[in-house]
Short mmCIF file of C-alpha atoms in Angstrom, two decimals:
data_model
loop_
_atom_site.label_atom_id
_atom_site.label_comp_id
_atom_site.label_asym_id
_atom_site.label_seq_id
_atom_site.Cartn_x
_atom_site.Cartn_y
_atom_site.Cartn_z
CA MET A 201 0.00 0.00 0.00
CA GLY A 202 1.03 3.59 -0.45
CA ILE A 203 3.12 4.96 -3.31
CA GLU A 204 4.22 2.08 -5.51
CA GLY A 205 7.97 2.21 -6.04
CA LEU A 206 8.76 4.52 -3.12
CA TRP A 207 10.15 1.86 -0.79
CA GLN A 208 12.58 0.74 -3.50
CA ALA A 209 13.62 4.33 -4.14
CA ILE A 210 14.43 5.07 -0.50
CA ALA A 211 16.00 1.68 0.27
CA PRO A 212 19.58 3.12 0.33
CA ALA A 213 18.52 5.44 3.16
CA ALA A 214 17.43 2.55 5.40
CA ASP A 215 19.27 1.77 8.62
CA HIS A 216 18.92 -1.99 9.11
CA ARG A 217 18.51 -2.67 12.82
CA SER A 218 17.24 -5.10 15.38
CA LEU A 219 13.98 -3.73 16.80
CA THR A 220 14.81 -5.08 20.25
CA GLU A 221 18.26 -3.50 20.30
CA LEU A 222 17.07 -0.21 18.81
CA LEU A 223 14.46 0.22 21.53
CA THR A 224 16.76 -1.09 24.27
CA THR A 225 19.48 1.40 23.34
CA GLU A 226 16.92 4.21 23.24
CA ALA A 227 15.44 3.12 26.58
CA LEU A 228 18.82 3.06 28.31
CA LYS A 229 19.51 6.66 27.30
CA ARG A 230 16.09 7.76 28.48
CA ILE A 231 16.30 5.93 31.81
CA GLU A 232 19.68 7.55 32.42
CA ASN A 233 18.16 11.00 31.80
CA GLY A 234 14.95 10.32 33.71
CA GLU A 235 12.85 10.54 30.53
CA ARG A 236 9.91 8.34 29.58
CA LEU A 237 10.45 5.12 27.68
CA PRO A 238 10.37 5.31 23.87
CA VAL A 239 6.86 5.19 22.41
CA VAL A 240 6.19 3.38 19.13
CA GLY A 241 2.99 4.19 17.24
CA VAL A 242 1.68 1.30 15.16
CA ASP A 243 -0.65 1.37 12.15
CA ALA A 244 -3.16 -1.41 12.85
CA SER A 245 -4.75 -1.73 9.40
CA PRO A 246 -1.84 -3.44 7.54
CA LEU A 247 -1.43 -5.89 10.43
CA MET A 248 -5.10 -6.90 10.36
CA PHE A 249 -4.99 -7.10 6.57
CA GLN A 250 -1.99 -9.43 6.81
CA ALA A 251 -3.68 -11.48 9.54
CA GLN A 252 -6.60 -12.21 7.21
CA GLY A 253 -4.33 -14.38 5.10
CA VAL A 254 -3.23 -16.74 7.86
CA ALA A 255 -5.04 -19.77 9.21
CA ILE A 256 -5.32 -18.52 12.77
CA GLN A 257 -5.78 -14.77 12.47
CA TYR A 258 -5.48 -13.69 16.09
CA ARG A 259 -2.43 -15.93 16.59
CA PHE A 260 -0.55 -13.80 14.08
CA LEU A 261 -1.42 -10.65 16.03
CA VAL A 262 -0.44 -12.30 19.33
CA THR A 263 2.96 -13.15 17.83
CA LEU A 264 3.58 -9.45 17.21
CA LEU A 265 2.40 -8.48 20.69
CA GLU A 266 4.72 -11.11 22.18
CA GLN A 267 7.68 -9.50 20.45
CA TRP A 268 6.74 -5.98 21.50
CA ILE A 269 6.13 -6.83 25.17
CA GLN A 270 9.71 -8.08 25.48
CA THR A 271 11.14 -4.69 24.50
CA PRO A 272 11.56 -1.79 26.97
CA ALA A 273 9.18 0.44 25.02
CA LEU A 274 5.56 1.56 25.03
CA PHE A 275 3.38 0.73 22.03
CA HIS A 276 0.30 2.66 20.92
CA ILE A 277 -1.76 1.06 18.15
CA VAL A 278 -3.99 3.31 16.01
CA PHE A 279 -6.96 2.09 13.96
CA ASP A 280 -8.59 3.72 10.94
CA GLY A 281 -11.58 5.93 11.75
CA PRO A 282 -14.91 6.77 10.10
CA HIS A 283 -13.75 9.83 8.10
CA ARG A 284 -11.40 8.12 5.68
CA PRO A 285 -11.45 9.23 2.03
CA PRO A 286 -14.43 7.80 0.10
CA ARG A 287 -12.21 6.01 -2.42
CA LYS A 288 -9.01 4.04 -1.92
CA ARG A 289 -7.07 2.06 -4.52
CA GLY A 290 -9.84 2.70 -7.02
CA ARG A 291 -12.54 1.18 -4.83
CA ALA A 292 -15.37 2.98 -3.11
CA VAL A 293 -15.18 2.88 0.68
CA ARG A 294 -18.83 2.15 1.38
CA PRO A 295 -20.42 3.13 4.71
CA GLN A 296 -20.50 -0.45 5.93
CA VAL A 297 -16.80 -0.82 5.07
CA GLN A 298 -16.07 2.33 7.06
CA GLN A 299 -17.23 0.50 10.16
CA GLN A 300 -14.59 -1.21 12.26
CA HIS A 301 -12.68 -4.13 10.78
CA TYR A 302 -14.02 -7.42 12.12
CA LEU A 303 -10.70 -8.11 13.91
CA THR A 304 -10.65 -4.71 15.63
CA GLY A 305 -12.57 -5.62 18.79
CA GLY A 306 -10.55 -8.72 19.58
CA PHE A 307 -7.27 -7.05 18.64
CA ARG A 308 -7.96 -4.15 21.01
CA GLU A 309 -8.75 -6.59 23.83
CA LEU A 310 -5.42 -8.33 23.24
CA ILE A 311 -3.61 -4.98 23.10
CA ASP A 312 -5.08 -4.08 26.48
CA ALA A 313 -4.13 -7.48 27.92
CA PHE A 314 -0.49 -6.95 26.93
CA GLY A 315 -0.42 -3.55 28.64
CA PHE A 316 -0.42 -1.42 25.49
CA THR A 317 -2.80 1.35 24.44
CA SER A 318 -4.90 1.92 21.35
CA SER A 319 -7.12 4.54 19.77
CA ILE A 320 -9.27 5.12 16.69
CA ALA A 321 -8.17 7.94 14.38
CA PRO A 322 -10.70 10.36 12.88
CA GLY A 323 -9.54 9.31 9.40
CA GLU A 324 -6.52 7.35 8.17
CA ALA A 325 -4.43 5.87 10.98
CA GLU A 326 -1.12 6.65 9.24
CA ALA A 327 -2.05 10.35 8.95
CA GLU A 328 -2.87 10.48 12.66
CA LEU A 329 0.36 8.67 13.54
CA ALA A 330 2.41 11.08 11.44
CA LEU A 331 0.84 13.98 13.35
CA MET A 332 1.58 12.28 16.69
CA ASN A 333 5.18 11.75 15.59
CA VAL A 334 5.64 15.39 14.57
CA GLU A 335 4.11 16.59 17.85
CA GLY A 336 6.31 14.26 19.91
CA HIS A 337 3.62 11.96 21.31
CA VAL A 338 5.26 8.95 19.64
CA ASP A 339 8.96 8.59 18.84
CA TYR A 340 8.65 6.12 15.97
CA VAL A 341 5.88 5.04 13.60
CA LEU A 342 5.83 1.37 12.66
CA THR A 343 4.06 0.74 9.35
CA PRO A 344 4.60 -0.91 5.96
CA ASP A 345 2.58 1.87 4.26
CA SER A 346 4.83 4.36 2.43
CA ASP A 347 2.10 7.02 2.66
CA ILE A 348 3.49 7.70 6.12
CA PHE A 349 6.22 9.87 4.53
CA LEU A 350 3.63 11.77 2.54
CA PHE A 351 1.88 12.75 5.76
CA GLY A 352 5.13 14.05 7.28
CA ALA A 353 6.26 11.39 9.76
CA LEU A 354 9.81 11.90 11.00
CA ASN A 355 11.06 8.55 12.33
CA VAL A 356 9.64 5.54 10.53
CA ILE A 357 10.15 1.84 11.22
CA ARG A 358 9.35 -0.47 8.33
CA PRO A 359 8.52 -3.96 9.61
CA PRO A 360 10.39 -6.95 8.19
CA HIS A 361 9.50 -8.41 4.82
CA SER A 362 10.10 -11.97 5.99
CA GLU A 363 8.19 -13.77 8.72
CA GLU A 364 11.38 -15.68 9.50
CA ASP A 365 12.79 -12.75 11.47
CA TRP A 366 10.29 -10.24 12.85
CA ASP A 367 13.08 -8.42 14.67
CA HIS A 368 14.95 -7.23 11.56
CA ILE A 369 13.62 -3.77 10.68
CA GLU A 370 14.45 -0.75 8.52
CA VAL A 371 14.63 2.67 10.18
CA TYR A 372 14.18 5.91 8.22
CA THR A 373 14.81 9.42 9.53
CA PRO A 374 14.51 12.87 7.92
CA GLY A 375 18.29 13.10 7.84
CA SER A 376 18.76 9.82 5.99
CA LEU A 377 16.16 10.74 3.36
CA GLN A 378 17.56 14.22 2.85
CA ASN A 379 21.09 12.88 2.54
CA GLN A 380 19.95 10.54 -0.21
CA ASP A 381 17.89 13.04 -2.22
CA PRO A 382 16.85 16.41 -0.73
CA GLY A 383 14.55 17.16 -3.66
CA ALA A 384 12.53 14.09 -4.54
CA LEU A 385 12.42 12.76 -0.96
CA SER A 386 11.27 15.97 0.70
CA GLN A 387 7.64 16.05 1.82
CA ALA A 388 6.80 18.17 -1.23
CA GLY A 389 8.64 15.71 -3.47
CA ILE A 390 6.77 12.74 -2.02
CA LEU A 391 3.44 14.58 -2.49
CA PHE A 392 4.39 15.07 -6.14
CA LEU A 393 5.25 11.37 -6.51
CA ALA A 394 1.92 10.33 -4.98
CA VAL A 395 -0.09 12.56 -7.31
CA VAL A 396 1.85 11.93 -10.53
CA ALA A 397 3.06 8.32 -10.10
CA GLY A 398 -0.03 7.16 -8.21
CA GLY A 399 -0.95 6.29 -4.65
CA ASP A 400 -3.81 5.04 -2.52
CA TYR A 401 -6.22 7.78 -3.58
CA ASN A 402 -5.33 7.74 -7.31
CA PRO A 403 -3.68 4.41 -8.17
CA VAL A 404 -2.95 5.33 -11.81
CA GLY A 405 -1.65 8.85 -11.24
CA LEU A 406 -0.87 10.56 -14.54
CA GLU A 407 -1.46 7.95 -17.21
CA GLY A 408 1.71 7.26 -19.15
CA CYS A 409 4.00 8.71 -16.47
CA GLY A 410 5.51 5.98 -14.31
CA PHE A 411 7.43 6.24 -11.06
CA VAL A 412 10.86 6.60 -12.70
CA THR A 413 9.74 9.58 -14.80
CA ALA A 414 7.96 11.18 -11.86
CA TYR A 415 11.02 10.73 -9.65
CA ARG A 416 13.30 12.34 -12.24
CA LEU A 417 10.93 15.31 -12.52
CA ALA A 418 10.87 15.65 -8.74
CA GLN A 419 14.67 15.71 -8.72
CA THR A 420 15.20 18.25 -11.49
CA THR A 421 12.27 20.70 -11.39
CA ASP A 422 10.30 22.97 -9.08
CA LEU A 423 7.09 21.06 -9.77
CA PRO A 424 6.91 19.59 -6.21
CA GLN A 425 7.04 23.07 -4.67
CA MET A 426 4.40 24.35 -7.12
CA LEU A 427 2.07 21.47 -6.21
CA GLU A 428 2.63 21.98 -2.49
CA ARG A 429 1.76 25.69 -2.77
CA ALA A 430 -1.36 24.83 -4.76
CA ALA A 431 -2.46 22.38 -2.08
CA LYS A 432 -2.25 25.10 0.57
CA ASP A 433 -3.81 27.88 -1.53
CA ALA A 434 -7.49 28.75 -1.17
CA ASN A 435 -7.59 29.42 -4.92
CA ALA A 436 -6.25 25.96 -5.79
CA THR A 437 -7.84 25.83 -9.25
CA GLU A 438 -5.68 28.63 -10.62
CA GLN A 439 -2.53 27.28 -8.97
CA LEU A 440 -3.18 23.77 -10.31
CA ALA A 441 -3.65 25.17 -13.83
CA ARG A 442 -0.18 26.73 -13.66
CA PHE A 443 1.20 23.47 -12.29
CA ARG A 444 -0.43 21.54 -15.15
CA ASN A 445 1.08 23.85 -17.78
CA GLU A 446 4.54 23.55 -16.26
CA LEU A 447 4.26 19.77 -16.01
CA GLN A 448 3.25 19.63 -19.67
CA ARG A 449 6.29 21.69 -20.66
CA GLU A 450 8.69 19.53 -18.60
CA LEU A 451 7.35 16.32 -20.15
CA LEU A 452 8.20 17.75 -23.58
CA GLU A 453 11.47 19.54 -22.85
CA ASN A 454 13.18 18.18 -19.73
CA PRO A 455 16.65 16.95 -20.85
CA HIS A 456 17.00 14.66 -17.81
CA LEU A 457 14.19 12.34 -18.86
CA GLU A 458 15.09 9.10 -20.63
CA SER A 459 12.67 10.07 -23.39
CA LYS A 460 10.14 12.79 -24.10
CA ARG A 461 6.49 12.13 -23.23
CA PRO A 462 4.45 13.96 -25.94
CA SER A 463 1.43 11.64 -25.69
CA THR A 464 1.28 12.03 -21.93
CA ALA A 465 1.69 15.80 -22.19
CA SER A 466 -1.14 16.05 -24.72
CA LYS A 467 -3.58 14.37 -22.33
CA LEU A 468 -2.99 16.92 -19.58
CA ALA A 469 -5.14 19.62 -21.18
CA SER A 470 -8.13 17.33 -21.62
CA ASN A 471 -8.25 15.25 -18.42
CA ASN A 472 -8.06 18.12 -15.90
CA PHE A 473 -5.14 16.52 -14.08
CA PRO A 474 -4.56 16.59 -11.15
CA ASP A 475 -7.86 16.11 -9.35
CA PRO A 476 -8.10 18.89 -6.69
CA LEU A 477 -9.89 16.51 -4.31
CA VAL A 478 -7.06 13.97 -4.47
CA VAL A 479 -4.43 16.66 -3.88
CA CYS A 480 -6.41 17.93 -0.89
CA GLN A 481 -6.77 14.44 0.59
CA TYR A 482 -3.02 13.90 0.38
CA ALA A 483 -1.97 17.33 1.60
CA ASN A 484 -4.69 17.93 4.21
CA PRO A 485 -5.75 14.56 5.65
CA THR A 486 -8.38 14.31 8.36
CA THR A 487 -6.65 14.11 11.74
CA SER A 488 -7.41 15.05 15.33
CA ALA A 489 -5.80 18.45 14.62
CA SER A 490 -8.49 19.20 12.02
CA THR A 491 -11.43 18.28 14.24
CA ALA A 492 -13.08 20.67 16.69
CA PRO A 493 -12.91 20.38 19.57
CA ARG A 494 -9.69 18.44 19.35
CA PRO A 495 -9.85 15.15 21.29
CA GLN A 496 -7.49 14.75 24.22
CA ILE A 497 -4.37 12.69 23.58
CA LEU A 498 -3.93 9.65 25.83
CA ASN A 499 -1.10 9.70 28.36
CA LEU A 500 1.30 7.55 26.38
CA ALA A 501 4.17 8.01 28.86
CA GLU A 502 2.51 5.86 31.53
CA ILE A 503 3.96 2.37 31.95
CA LYS A 504 1.09 -0.13 32.02
CA LEU A 505 1.65 -3.68 33.21
CA PRO A 506 0.22 -6.66 31.31
CA ASN A 507 -3.00 -8.19 32.58
CA SER A 508 -2.52 -11.96 32.77
CA VAL A 509 -6.16 -12.66 33.65
CA LEU A 510 -7.44 -10.68 30.66
CA PHE A 511 -5.00 -12.46 28.37
CA VAL A 512 -6.17 -15.88 29.59
CA CYS A 513 -9.76 -14.82 28.95
CA GLN A 514 -8.97 -13.74 25.38
CA ALA A 515 -6.75 -16.77 24.73
CA CYS A 516 -9.68 -19.03 25.60
CA ARG A 517 -12.30 -17.05 23.67
CA LEU A 518 -10.41 -15.84 20.59
CA LEU A 519 -7.69 -18.46 20.24
CA GLN A 520 -9.34 -21.46 21.93
CA TRP A 521 -6.03 -22.38 23.49
CA LYS A 522 -5.38 -25.17 25.97
CA TRP A 523 -3.56 -24.41 29.21
CA PRO A 524 -0.06 -25.44 28.00
CA GLN A 525 -0.28 -22.90 25.15
CA VAL A 526 -1.59 -20.22 27.48
CA LEU A 527 1.12 -20.87 30.06
CA GLY A 528 3.79 -20.91 27.35
CA THR A 529 2.92 -17.36 26.27
CA LEU A 530 2.61 -16.12 29.85
CA ASP A 531 5.91 -17.69 30.85
CA GLY A 532 7.78 -16.85 27.65
CA SER A 533 6.77 -13.27 26.91
CA ILE A 534 4.05 -11.66 29.05
CA TRP A 535 5.64 -12.26 32.44
CA PRO A 536 9.17 -11.29 31.31
CA GLY A 537 7.68 -8.06 29.92
CA HIS A 538 5.74 -7.55 33.15
CA CYS A 539 8.87 -8.08 35.25
CA MET A 540 11.00 -5.73 33.13
CA ARG A 541 8.37 -2.97 33.20
CA GLU A 542 7.86 -3.27 36.93
CA ILE A 543 11.53 -2.80 37.78
CA ILE A 544 11.80 0.09 35.29
CA GLN A 545 8.73 1.63 36.91
CA ALA A 546 10.36 1.30 40.33
CA LYS A 547 13.57 2.86 38.98
CA TYR A 548 11.63 5.92 37.80
CA SER A 549 9.98 6.14 41.23
CA GLY A 550 13.38 6.28 42.95
CA ILE A 551 12.96 2.98 44.80
CA ASN A 552 16.23 1.46 46.02
CA PHE A 553 16.42 -2.24 45.22
CA GLN A 554 17.62 -4.81 47.72
CA ILE A 555 18.32 -8.47 47.10
CA ALA A 556 15.16 -10.28 48.21
CA ASP A 557 15.36 -13.19 50.66
CA ALA A 558 13.22 -16.33 50.44
CA GLU A 559 10.52 -14.98 52.74
CA THR A 560 10.21 -11.74 50.76
CA CYS A 561 9.91 -13.64 47.48
CA ALA A 562 7.26 -15.95 48.91
CA THR A 563 5.01 -13.03 49.85
CA ALA A 564 5.77 -10.85 46.81
CA ASN A 565 2.84 -9.06 45.22
CA GLY A 566 3.98 -8.44 41.67
CA LEU A 567 6.98 -9.43 39.57
CA GLY A 568 9.38 -6.66 40.59
CA SER A 569 12.67 -6.85 42.47
CA HIS A 570 10.96 -8.23 45.60
CA ALA A 571 9.99 -11.35 43.62
CA MET A 572 13.45 -11.97 42.14
CA SER A 573 15.62 -14.54 43.88
CA GLY A 574 18.59 -14.32 41.52
CA ILE A 575 20.02 -14.82 38.05
CA THR A 576 20.29 -18.44 36.97
CA GLN A 577 21.46 -18.30 33.35
CA ARG A 578 22.82 -16.08 30.61
CA GLU A 579 21.78 -16.29 27.00
CA ASP A 580 23.43 -14.87 23.89
CA THR A 581 21.85 -13.78 20.63
CA THR A 582 22.79 -15.08 17.21
CA ARG A 583 24.42 -12.98 14.53
CA GLU A 584 21.25 -12.42 12.54
CA PRO A 585 21.05 -9.40 10.17
CA GLY A 586 20.70 -6.24 12.19
CA ALA A 587 21.36 -7.93 15.53
CA SER A 588 24.45 -7.37 17.58
CA PRO A 589 26.36 -10.54 18.52
CA THR A 590 26.98 -9.08 21.98
CA PHE A 591 23.32 -8.60 22.98
CA LYS A 592 22.61 -10.68 26.09
CA TYR A 593 19.67 -11.90 28.14
CA TYR A 594 19.70 -12.88 31.80
CA GLY A 595 17.49 -15.69 33.06
CA VAL A 596 16.07 -14.42 36.35
CA LYS A 597 14.29 -16.70 38.81
CA VAL A 598 11.07 -14.92 39.76
CA ARG A 599 8.22 -15.87 42.08
CA VAL A 600 5.19 -15.75 39.76
CA SER A 601 2.44 -17.24 41.92
CA CYS A 602 0.78 -13.83 42.44
CA VAL A 603 -0.08 -13.71 38.71
CA LYS A 604 -0.15 -17.42 37.96
CA VAL A 605 -2.85 -18.38 40.46
CA PRO A 606 -5.38 -15.78 39.18
CA ALA A 607 -4.55 -16.84 35.61
CA MET A 608 -5.26 -20.48 36.43
CA LYS A 609 -8.54 -19.57 38.10
CA GLU A 610 -9.57 -17.57 35.03
CA TYR A 611 -8.76 -20.49 32.77
CA GLU A 612 -10.89 -22.81 34.90
CA ARG A 613 -13.73 -20.27 34.90
CA GLU A 614 -13.61 -19.97 31.09
CA THR A 615 -13.23 -23.66 30.26
CA GLY A 616 -14.44 -25.57 33.30
CA ILE A 617 -11.12 -27.43 33.32
CA ASN A 618 -8.71 -27.38 36.27
CA PRO A 619 -5.25 -26.66 34.77
CA ASP A 620 -3.50 -28.15 37.81
CA PRO A 621 -5.49 -31.20 38.94
CA LYS A 622 -2.48 -32.78 40.69
CA LYS A 623 -1.69 -29.61 42.66
CA MET A 624 1.87 -29.50 41.28
CA MET A 625 1.98 -25.84 40.27
CA ARG A 626 5.45 -24.34 40.07
CA ARG A 627 5.45 -21.06 41.93
CA SER A 628 8.63 -19.72 40.32
CA ALA A 629 9.78 -19.34 36.72
CA VAL A 630 12.93 -18.27 34.88
CA LEU A 631 12.09 -15.06 33.02
CA TRP A 632 14.43 -13.73 30.32
CA ILE A 633 15.27 -10.03 30.71
CA PRO A 634 17.58 -8.03 28.36
CA ALA A 635 20.92 -7.90 30.15
CA PRO A 636 21.58 -4.19 29.43
CA ILE A 637 18.25 -3.26 31.05
CA LEU A 638 18.82 -5.42 34.11
CA SER A 639 22.36 -4.05 34.50
CA LYS A 640 21.10 -0.47 34.31
CA VAL A 641 18.02 -0.82 36.49
CA TYR A 642 19.05 -3.52 38.97
CA PRO A 643 22.89 -3.70 38.98
CA GLU A 644 22.91 -5.17 42.49
CA LEU A 645 21.33 -8.38 41.20
CA VAL A 646 23.87 -8.69 38.39
CA PHE A 647 26.76 -8.08 40.78
CA GLU A 648 25.36 -10.65 43.21
CA HIS A 649 25.17 -13.20 40.40
CA LEU A 650 28.78 -12.64 39.35
CA ARG A 651 30.01 -12.72 42.95
CA ASP A 652 28.19 -15.96 43.70
CA MET A 653 29.64 -17.56 40.60
CA HIS A 654 33.13 -16.65 41.77
CA ARG A 655 32.55 -18.07 45.23
CA GLY A 656 31.21 -21.31 43.80
CA ARG A 657 27.72 -20.89 45.22
CA ARG A 658 26.04 -21.06 41.82
CA GLN A 659 26.98 -23.22 38.85
CA ASP A 660 26.40 -21.09 35.79
CA SER A 661 24.35 -22.83 33.13
CA PRO A 662 25.74 -23.16 29.62
CA VAL A 663 25.26 -20.10 27.49
CA ARG A 664 22.25 -20.55 25.23
CA VAL A 665 21.95 -18.85 21.89
CA ARG A 666 18.72 -17.02 21.09
CA SER A 667 17.57 -16.34 17.55
CA ARG A 668 16.34 -12.87 16.68
CA SER A 669 12.86 -13.86 15.58
CA ALA A 670 9.28 -12.91 16.27
CA SER A 671 8.92 -14.87 19.49
CA PRO A 672 12.16 -15.77 21.26
CA ARG A 673 10.21 -18.29 23.31
CA SER A 674 8.61 -20.16 20.44
CA SER A 675 11.38 -20.13 17.86
CA CYS A 676 14.56 -20.27 19.89
CA ARG A 677 17.33 -22.19 18.16
CA GLN A 678 19.56 -23.27 21.02
CA ARG A 679 23.19 -24.25 20.86
CA THR A 680 25.26 -25.29 23.84
CA SER A 681 28.82 -24.06 24.01
CA SER A 682 31.47 -26.61 24.88
CA ALA A 683 33.49 -24.16 26.97
CA PRO A 684 32.38 -22.44 30.18
CA ILE A 685 31.95 -18.69 30.09
CA ALA A 686 35.04 -18.03 32.15
CA GLU A 687 37.25 -20.07 29.82
CA ARG A 688 36.00 -18.22 26.74
CA SER A 689 36.37 -14.79 28.32
CA PRO A 690 39.51 -12.82 27.52
CA SER A 691 41.93 -12.45 30.39
CA ILE A 692 42.78 -9.04 31.82
CA GLU A 693 45.66 -7.88 33.93
CA VAL A 694 44.69 -6.75 37.43
CA SER A 695 46.60 -3.52 37.80
CA SER A 696 44.81 -2.09 40.84
CA PRO A 697 43.47 -3.55 44.11
CA LYS A 698 40.46 -1.28 43.65
CA LEU A 699 39.49 -2.99 40.42
CA GLY A 700 36.62 -4.83 42.12
CA ASP A 701 35.03 -1.51 42.99
CA GLU A 702 35.55 -0.37 39.41
CA ILE A 703 33.87 -3.52 38.10
CA TYR A 704 30.82 -2.86 40.27
CA ALA A 705 30.70 0.72 39.03
CA ARG A 706 30.89 -0.51 35.45
CA VAL A 707 27.96 -2.84 36.06
CA ARG A 708 25.97 0.12 37.40
CA LYS A 709 26.85 2.04 34.23
CA ASN A 710 25.52 -0.81 32.09
CA THR A 711 28.95 -2.07 30.98
CA LEU A 712 28.68 -5.84 31.06
CA VAL A 713 31.84 -7.60 32.24
CA THR A 714 32.97 -11.17 31.74
CA THR A 715 33.03 -13.75 34.51
CA ASN A 716 36.81 -14.03 34.25
CA GLN A 717 37.25 -10.28 34.68
CA HIS A 718 34.98 -10.30 37.70
CA THR A 719 36.83 -13.25 39.26
CA GLN A 720 40.16 -11.43 38.99
CA ALA A 721 38.60 -8.29 40.43
CA LEU A 722 37.24 -10.12 43.48
CA GLN A 723 40.61 -11.82 44.03
CA ALA A 724 42.26 -8.41 44.00
CA ARG A 725 39.75 -7.05 46.51
CA GLU A 726 40.21 -10.03 48.86
CA LYS A 727 43.99 -9.46 48.95
CA VAL A 728 43.44 -5.91 50.16
CA TYR A 729 40.33 -6.24 52.33
#
């Protein structure tokens, strides 16, 4: 959807990244400065359209939510509203089609269960998201629709093309587009491309003028600026007539075109191109800024925790899952996201963490630091495209009974089946938290883990390798290393008896250290103290 050919044209400007690492890096900077977590605005329509083509529609949407909940970011999903343009891609948008998509209700329930927010735009969701991005309500817009550039979005995330790796994304910024082509890829240039080459509101554009010709004209003429002025002028008819005459002349005389376009130029006088309504729809889309009174923007800075009970309810009703599937998603994505958000929330509140004892964990209400009994494992990521080979996860043992028991009761209420007939429920689980986040927010726990390893109190599990895919839980390709962590870690020379203190300070500053380095540091400290 959007302007056909635009994604290929701007491909050189893309920054190929891992979504998880992009948002983790951004979150670390913001936590350090006391700022809110990064907010990603998501266009819901392409996701629901894509979900229609899979066997289990809501399962596809849950897969995306599972990925997002494991990142230290806030997601706001926007749905198309009732005041969309009457025609799109050559088809009339009938009143009944303007009603909510049939997946909207269930999708919004799932969004709420995962602790995210959603809203319905007055018109096109991508136009509303672009406005929210410009005004600073969201930091990135995630959409596969290239119209997002037409509406003026600043920081755009294009989701992956392959379902094999949902974490590999393309990031576009105003700087990267301007560096590639300041003329054709300006907002005025993209408006020109949409009108002349064709877009959602006029799929054909100017008949006989393809994307390559339109792009060359946008690069070498002032036609984009003329069209932009016409779109903003009250007397658009006169301005568009001048634009049409200039476009006709350029099609006949522009030396930068591969060939002249006399037949296309001759049609301009008779077909009244461009349509003023189409230009207006592109340049002045219906958004909350154009409605009176303007609706209040949700507080997107608030960290909301996932609702396990609501998820179980929706998993039973929408997905018809059995308890093992429900527990797998809770254990593999929702509870790790809950735990990470709760300790970040406490960090913002200025709460000082202390290592919890067994009694504190047993009575914990929530999945924050008071429910954590320690780190049990470390897991590495694979060298997938866009992913850093140094990105780590820590497996943290967390008391989860405070959320697990209500979830089990909800499952029994929905299905009439007791998920634990033998009364063998495990009250703790190992939840995977991004190591940089845990080191920044709860460095005491990381230091305790490294110290215990040195003293022989905890046998560190083999390093597991996590693939950078949609759901780390469901598609983890594990490999066991033959050498312990300490043996693989590079050796360092202990040059100062205070090095142990420096190591602890480095952990607090989010600089992960190797087990071997930490062992040498503790040995140095013991000699002195």
